[in-house]
Amino acid sequence: MKCAVITGSSSGIGKEISKKLAFQGFDLILVARNKVNLEKTKKELVEINKRINIILCIGDISSPNTLNNIEELVKTNFNKLDVLVNNAGAFDVNSIMSINESTIDTQININLKSPILLIQKLFFIYKNPKTLIY
């Protein structure tokens, strides 16, 4: 069975990608901050494919604890990874002239630093030449 990790999977594009992968028979680790929305997503995915394994990881992708939890879930449940979808993101809709340094740091941590760290955690361990990173 193929397996995938999808960050930001409780809504929007991440949720839709999760649906597509569930339909294709992937086991999934879904990562998001919103527990209620993530549990709703899981229920929808079970309706799409009852045979797959769906694991929830509630946490902020910019937190080292969340990244460590994802790594441990992959090791414990799959010991391999076929697809990583780095979908979680943050964007401040305010004018560039009014954005503060703290918001910039948050966006850099979520949109750039965390995906790189997650790739390092998962792919230096799982050297599968067929693994896809999005």
mmCIF file with all atom_site columns, N, CA and C in Angstrom, residues 90-134:
data_model
loop_
_atom_site.group_PDB
_atom_site.id
_atom_site.type_symbol
_atom_site.label_atom_id
_atom_site.label_alt_id
_atom_site.label_comp_id
_atom_site.label_asym_id
_atom_site.label_entity_id
_atom_site.label_seq_id
_atom_site.pdbx_PDB_ins_code
_atom_site.Cartn_x
_atom_site.Cartn_y
_atom_site.Cartn_z
_atom_site.occupancy
_atom_site.B_iso_or_equiv
_atom_site.pdbx_formal_charge
_atom_site.auth_seq_id
_atom_site.auth_comp_id
_atom_site.auth_asym_id
_atom_site.auth_atom_id
_atom_site.pdbx_PDB_model_num
ATOM 1   N N  . ALA A 1 90  ? 0.754  30.093 5.219  1.00 0.00 ? 90  ALA A N  1
ATOM 2   C CA . ALA A 1 90  ? 0.200  31.288 5.849  1.00 0.00 ? 90  ALA A CA 1
ATOM 3   C C  . ALA A 1 90  ? 0.474  32.483 4.950  1.00 0.00 ? 90  ALA A C  1
ATOM 4   N N  . PHE A 1 91  ? -0.476 33.396 4.941  1.00 0.00 ? 91  PHE A N  1
ATOM 5   C CA . PHE A 1 91  ? -0.324 34.615 4.140  1.00 0.00 ? 91  PHE A CA 1
ATOM 6   C C  . PHE A 1 91  ? -1.085 35.739 4.818  1.00 0.00 ? 91  PHE A C  1
ATOM 7   N N  . ASP A 1 92  ? -0.451 36.874 4.970  1.00 0.00 ? 92  ASP A N  1
ATOM 8   C CA . ASP A 1 92  ? -1.082 38.050 5.558  1.00 0.00 ? 92  ASP A CA 1
ATOM 9   C C  . ASP A 1 92  ? -1.577 38.934 4.421  1.00 0.00 ? 92  ASP A C  1
ATOM 10  N N  . VAL A 1 93  ? -2.855 39.227 4.431  1.00 0.00 ? 93  VAL A N  1
ATOM 11  C CA . VAL A 1 93  ? -3.458 39.991 3.335  1.00 0.00 ? 93  VAL A CA 1
ATOM 12  C C  . VAL A 1 93  ? -3.304 41.499 3.498  1.00 0.00 ? 93  VAL A C  1
ATOM 13  N N  . ASN A 1 94  ? -2.645 41.930 4.549  1.00 0.00 ? 94  ASN A N  1
ATOM 14  C CA . ASN A 1 94  ? -2.430 43.356 4.750  1.00 0.00 ? 94  ASN A CA 1
ATOM 15  C C  . ASN A 1 94  ? -1.432 43.908 3.735  1.00 0.00 ? 94  ASN A C  1
ATOM 16  N N  . SER A 1 95  ? -1.423 45.194 3.611  1.00 0.00 ? 95  SER A N  1
ATOM 17  C CA . SER A 1 95  ? -0.486 45.884 2.733  1.00 0.00 ? 95  SER A CA 1
ATOM 18  C C  . SER A 1 95  ? 0.944  45.575 3.145  1.00 0.00 ? 95  SER A C  1
ATOM 19  N N  . ILE A 1 96  ? 1.815  45.461 2.185  1.00 0.00 ? 96  ILE A N  1
ATOM 20  C CA . ILE A 1 96  ? 3.229  45.203 2.456  1.00 0.00 ? 96  ILE A CA 1
ATOM 21  C C  . ILE A 1 96  ? 3.821  46.284 3.358  1.00 0.00 ? 96  ILE A C  1
ATOM 22  N N  . MET A 1 97  ? 3.260  47.473 3.307  1.00 0.00 ? 97  MET A N  1
ATOM 23  C CA . MET A 1 97  ? 3.764  48.585 4.116  1.00 0.00 ? 97  MET A CA 1
ATOM 24  C C  . MET A 1 97  ? 3.329  48.481 5.581  1.00 0.00 ? 97  MET A C  1
ATOM 25  N N  . SER A 1 98  ? 2.313  47.680 5.868  1.00 0.00 ? 98  SER A N  1
ATOM 26  C CA . SER A 1 98  ? 1.833  47.604 7.244  1.00 0.00 ? 98  SER A CA 1
ATOM 27  C C  . SER A 1 98  ? 2.151  46.268 7.928  1.00 0.00 ? 98  SER A C  1
ATOM 28  N N  . ILE A 1 99  ? 2.762  45.354 7.223  1.00 0.00 ? 99  ILE A N  1
ATOM 29  C CA . ILE A 1 99  ? 3.077  44.053 7.811  1.00 0.00 ? 99  ILE A CA 1
ATOM 30  C C  . ILE A 1 99  ? 4.236  44.207 8.809  1.00 0.00 ? 99  ILE A C  1
ATOM 31  N N  . ASN A 1 100 ? 4.130  43.537 9.959  1.00 0.00 ? 100 ASN A N  1
ATOM 32  C CA . ASN A 1 100 ? 5.187  43.684 10.968 1.00 0.00 ? 100 ASN A CA 1
ATOM 33  C C  . ASN A 1 100 ? 6.173  42.511 10.898 1.00 0.00 ? 100 ASN A C  1
ATOM 34  N N  . GLU A 1 101 ? 7.285  42.671 11.577 1.00 0.00 ? 101 GLU A N  1
ATOM 35  C CA . GLU A 1 101 ? 8.357  41.684 11.511 1.00 0.00 ? 101 GLU A CA 1
ATOM 36  C C  . GLU A 1 101 ? 7.931  40.323 12.058 1.00 0.00 ? 101 GLU A C  1
ATOM 37  N N  . SER A 1 102 ? 7.120  40.320 13.086 1.00 0.00 ? 102 SER A N  1
ATOM 38  C CA . SER A 1 102 ? 6.643  39.064 13.666 1.00 0.00 ? 102 SER A CA 1
ATOM 39  C C  . SER A 1 102 ? 5.816  38.267 12.646 1.00 0.00 ? 102 SER A C  1
ATOM 40  N N  . THR A 1 103 ? 4.967  38.957 11.912 1.00 0.00 ? 103 THR A N  1
ATOM 41  C CA . THR A 1 103 ? 4.158  38.295 10.881 1.00 0.00 ? 103 THR A CA 1
ATOM 42  C C  . THR A 1 103 ? 5.040  37.764 9.760  1.00 0.00 ? 103 THR A C  1
ATOM 43  N N  . ILE A 1 104 ? 6.051  38.517 9.386  1.00 0.00 ? 104 ILE A N  1
ATOM 44  C CA . ILE A 1 104 ? 6.996  38.057 8.353  1.00 0.00 ? 104 ILE A CA 1
ATOM 45  C C  . ILE A 1 104 ? 7.693  36.783 8.829  1.00 0.00 ? 104 ILE A C  1
ATOM 46  N N  . ASP A 1 105 ? 8.159  36.791 10.087 1.00 0.00 ? 105 ASP A N  1
ATOM 47  C CA . ASP A 1 105 ? 8.830  35.604 10.629 1.00 0.00 ? 105 ASP A CA 1
ATOM 48  C C  . ASP A 1 105 ? 7.900  34.391 10.642 1.00 0.00 ? 105 ASP A C  1
ATOM 49  N N  . THR A 1 106 ? 6.650  34.603 11.022 1.00 0.00 ? 106 THR A N  1
ATOM 50  C CA . THR A 1 106 ? 5.673  33.509 11.035 1.00 0.00 ? 106 THR A CA 1
ATOM 51  C C  . THR A 1 106 ? 5.491  32.942 9.635  1.00 0.00 ? 106 THR A C  1
ATOM 52  N N  . GLN A 1 107 ? 5.345  33.807 8.652  1.00 0.00 ? 107 GLN A N  1
ATOM 53  C CA . GLN A 1 107 ? 5.154  33.349 7.270  1.00 0.00 ? 107 GLN A CA 1
ATOM 54  C C  . GLN A 1 107 ? 6.380  32.596 6.762  1.00 0.00 ? 107 GLN A C  1
ATOM 55  N N  . ILE A 1 108 ? 7.557  33.082 7.068  1.00 0.00 ? 108 ILE A N  1
ATOM 56  C CA . ILE A 1 108 ? 8.780  32.393 6.645  1.00 0.00 ? 108 ILE A CA 1
ATOM 57  C C  . ILE A 1 108 ? 8.872  31.022 7.314  1.00 0.00 ? 108 ILE A C  1
ATOM 58  N N  . ASN A 1 109 ? 8.556  30.963 8.598  1.00 0.00 ? 109 ASN A N  1
ATOM 59  C CA . ASN A 1 109 ? 8.617  29.679 9.311  1.00 0.00 ? 109 ASN A CA 1
ATOM 60  C C  . ASN A 1 109 ? 7.633  28.661 8.747  1.00 0.00 ? 109 ASN A C  1
ATOM 61  N N  . ILE A 1 110 ? 6.419  29.088 8.479  1.00 0.00 ? 110 ILE A N  1
ATOM 62  C CA . ILE A 1 110 ? 5.393  28.163 7.984  1.00 0.00 ? 110 ILE A CA 1
ATOM 63  C C  . ILE A 1 110 ? 5.596  27.824 6.514  1.00 0.00 ? 110 ILE A C  1
ATOM 64  N N  . ASN A 1 111 ? 5.891  28.821 5.696  1.00 0.00 ? 111 ASN A N  1
ATOM 65  C CA . ASN A 1 111 ? 5.920  28.630 4.247  1.00 0.00 ? 111 ASN A CA 1
ATOM 66  C C  . ASN A 1 111 ? 7.250  28.145 3.698  1.00 0.00 ? 111 ASN A C  1
ATOM 67  N N  . LEU A 1 112 ? 8.336  28.365 4.416  1.00 0.00 ? 112 LEU A N  1
ATOM 68  C CA . LEU A 1 112 ? 9.649  28.011 3.888  1.00 0.00 ? 112 LEU A CA 1
ATOM 69  C C  . LEU A 1 112 ? 10.423 27.063 4.817  1.00 0.00 ? 112 LEU A C  1
ATOM 70  N N  . LYS A 1 113 ? 10.643 27.503 6.031  1.00 0.00 ? 113 LYS A N  1
ATOM 71  C CA . LYS A 1 113 ? 11.484 26.733 6.950  1.00 0.00 ? 113 LYS A CA 1
ATOM 72  C C  . LYS A 1 113 ? 10.895 25.359 7.284  1.00 0.00 ? 113 LYS A C  1
ATOM 73  N N  . SER A 1 114 ? 9.638  25.326 7.675  1.00 0.00 ? 114 SER A N  1
ATOM 74  C CA . SER A 1 114 ? 9.020  24.060 8.088  1.00 0.00 ? 114 SER A CA 1
ATOM 75  C C  . SER A 1 114 ? 8.969  23.016 6.980  1.00 0.00 ? 114 SER A C  1
ATOM 76  N N  . PRO A 1 115 ? 8.569  23.386 5.749  1.00 0.00 ? 115 PRO A N  1
ATOM 77  C CA . PRO A 1 115 ? 8.599  22.370 4.689  1.00 0.00 ? 115 PRO A CA 1
ATOM 78  C C  . PRO A 1 115 ? 9.995  21.802 4.435  1.00 0.00 ? 115 PRO A C  1
ATOM 79  N N  . ILE A 1 116 ? 11.013 22.660 4.488  1.00 0.00 ? 116 ILE A N  1
ATOM 80  C CA . ILE A 1 116 ? 12.385 22.178 4.291  1.00 0.00 ? 116 ILE A CA 1
ATOM 81  C C  . ILE A 1 116 ? 12.777 21.219 5.405  1.00 0.00 ? 116 ILE A C  1
ATOM 82  N N  . LEU A 1 117 ? 12.473 21.586 6.648  1.00 0.00 ? 117 LEU A N  1
ATOM 83  C CA . LEU A 1 117 ? 12.815 20.716 7.773  1.00 0.00 ? 117 LEU A CA 1
ATOM 84  C C  . LEU A 1 117 ? 12.064 19.385 7.710  1.00 0.00 ? 117 LEU A C  1
ATOM 85  N N  . LEU A 1 118 ? 10.812 19.422 7.271  1.00 0.00 ? 118 LEU A N  1
ATOM 86  C CA . LEU A 1 118 ? 10.044 18.179 7.158  1.00 0.00 ? 118 LEU A CA 1
ATOM 87  C C  . LEU A 1 118 ? 10.620 17.282 6.071  1.00 0.00 ? 118 LEU A C  1
ATOM 88  N N  . ILE A 1 119 ? 11.006 17.864 4.950  1.00 0.00 ? 119 ILE A N  1
ATOM 89  C CA . ILE A 1 119 ? 11.648 17.078 3.886  1.00 0.00 ? 119 ILE A CA 1
ATOM 90  C C  . ILE A 1 119 ? 12.921 16.431 4.429  1.00 0.00 ? 119 ILE A C  1
ATOM 91  N N  . GLN A 1 120 ? 13.726 17.202 5.141  1.00 0.00 ? 120 GLN A N  1
ATOM 92  C CA . GLN A 1 120 ? 14.964 16.652 5.699  1.00 0.00 ? 120 GLN A CA 1
ATOM 93  C C  . GLN A 1 120 ? 14.675 15.500 6.655  1.00 0.00 ? 120 GLN A C  1
ATOM 94  N N  . LYS A 1 121 ? 13.679 15.666 7.518  1.00 0.00 ? 121 LYS A N  1
ATOM 95  C CA . LYS A 1 121 ? 13.345 14.618 8.490  1.00 0.00 ? 121 LYS A CA 1
ATOM 96  C C  . LYS A 1 121 ? 12.892 13.332 7.808  1.00 0.00 ? 121 LYS A C  1
ATOM 97  N N  . LEU A 1 122 ? 12.086 13.468 6.770  1.00 0.00 ? 122 LEU A N  1
ATOM 98  C CA . LEU A 1 122 ? 11.469 12.288 6.160  1.00 0.00 ? 122 LEU A CA 1
ATOM 99  C C  . LEU A 1 122 ? 12.298 11.664 5.052  1.00 0.00 ? 122 LEU A C  1
ATOM 100 N N  . PHE A 1 123 ? 13.038 12.431 4.323  1.00 0.00 ? 123 PHE A N  1
ATOM 101 C CA . PHE A 1 123 ? 13.676 11.879 3.142  1.00 0.00 ? 123 PHE A CA 1
ATOM 102 C C  . PHE A 1 123 ? 15.136 11.528 3.303  1.00 0.00 ? 123 PHE A C  1
ATOM 103 N N  . PHE A 1 124 ? 15.776 11.952 4.359  1.00 0.00 ? 124 PHE A N  1
ATOM 104 C CA . PHE A 1 124 ? 17.098 11.422 4.637  1.00 0.00 ? 124 PHE A CA 1
ATOM 105 C C  . PHE A 1 124 ? 16.966 10.041 5.266  1.00 0.00 ? 124 PHE A C  1
ATOM 106 N N  . ILE A 1 125 ? 15.795 9.736  5.797  1.00 0.00 ? 125 ILE A N  1
ATOM 107 C CA . ILE A 1 125 ? 15.521 8.421  6.364  1.00 0.00 ? 125 ILE A CA 1
ATOM 108 C C  . ILE A 1 125 ? 14.985 7.489  5.287  1.00 0.00 ? 125 ILE A C  1
ATOM 109 N N  . TYR A 1 126 ? 14.050 7.984  4.487  1.00 0.00 ? 126 TYR A N  1
ATOM 110 C CA . TYR A 1 126 ? 13.364 7.156  3.498  1.00 0.00 ? 126 TYR A CA 1
ATOM 111 C C  . TYR A 1 126 ? 13.844 7.520  2.106  1.00 0.00 ? 126 TYR A C  1
ATOM 112 N N  . LYS A 1 127 ? 14.953 6.929  1.713  1.00 0.00 ? 127 LYS A N  1
ATOM 113 C CA . LYS A 1 127 ? 15.575 7.256  0.427  1.00 0.00 ? 127 LYS A CA 1
ATOM 114 C C  . LYS A 1 127 ? 14.926 6.429  -0.678 1.00 0.00 ? 127 LYS A C  1
ATOM 115 N N  . ASN A 1 128 ? 13.692 6.765  -0.970 1.00 0.00 ? 128 ASN A N  1
ATOM 116 C CA . ASN A 1 128 ? 12.942 6.092  -2.019 1.00 0.00 ? 128 ASN A CA 1
ATOM 117 C C  . ASN A 1 128 ? 13.019 6.960  -3.267 1.00 0.00 ? 128 ASN A C  1
ATOM 118 N N  . PRO A 1 129 ? 13.705 6.495  -4.320 1.00 0.00 ? 129 PRO A N  1
ATOM 119 C CA . PRO A 1 129 ? 13.845 7.341  -5.514 1.00 0.00 ? 129 PRO A CA 1
ATOM 120 C C  . PRO A 1 129 ? 12.525 7.647  -6.207 1.00 0.00 ? 129 PRO A C  1
ATOM 121 N N  . LYS A 1 130 ? 11.478 6.955  -5.841 1.00 0.00 ? 130 LYS A N  1
ATOM 122 C CA . LYS A 1 130 ? 10.174 7.204  -6.462 1.00 0.00 ? 130 LYS A CA 1
ATOM 123 C C  . LYS A 1 130 ? 9.281  8.100  -5.612 1.00 0.00 ? 130 LYS A C  1
ATOM 124 N N  . THR A 1 131 ? 9.784  8.566  -4.478 1.00 0.00 ? 131 THR A N  1
ATOM 125 C CA . THR A 1 131 ? 8.994  9.433  -3.614 1.00 0.00 ? 131 THR A CA 1
ATOM 126 C C  . THR A 1 131 ? 8.743  10.771 -4.280 1.00 0.00 ? 131 THR A C  1
ATOM 127 N N  . LEU A 1 132 ? 7.507  11.234 -4.169 1.00 0.00 ? 132 LEU A N  1
ATOM 128 C CA . LEU A 1 132 ? 7.143  12.518 -4.756 1.00 0.00 ? 132 LEU A CA 1
ATOM 129 C C  . LEU A 1 132 ? 7.000  13.563 -3.668 1.00 0.00 ? 132 LEU A C  1
ATOM 130 N N  . ILE A 1 133 ? 7.565  14.748 -3.923 1.00 0.00 ? 133 ILE A N  1
ATOM 131 C CA . ILE A 1 133 ? 7.480  15.861 -2.991 1.00 0.00 ? 133 ILE A CA 1
ATOM 132 C C  . ILE A 1 133 ? 6.742  16.989 -3.686 1.00 0.00 ? 133 ILE A C  1
ATOM 133 N N  . TYR A 1 134 ? 5.697  17.509 -3.033 1.00 0.00 ? 134 TYR A N  1
ATOM 134 C CA . TYR A 1 134 ? 4.942  18.631 -3.588 1.00 0.00 ? 134 TYR A CA 1
ATOM 135 C C  . TYR A 1 134 ? 5.023  19.792 -2.634 1.00 0.00 ? 134 TYR A C  1
#
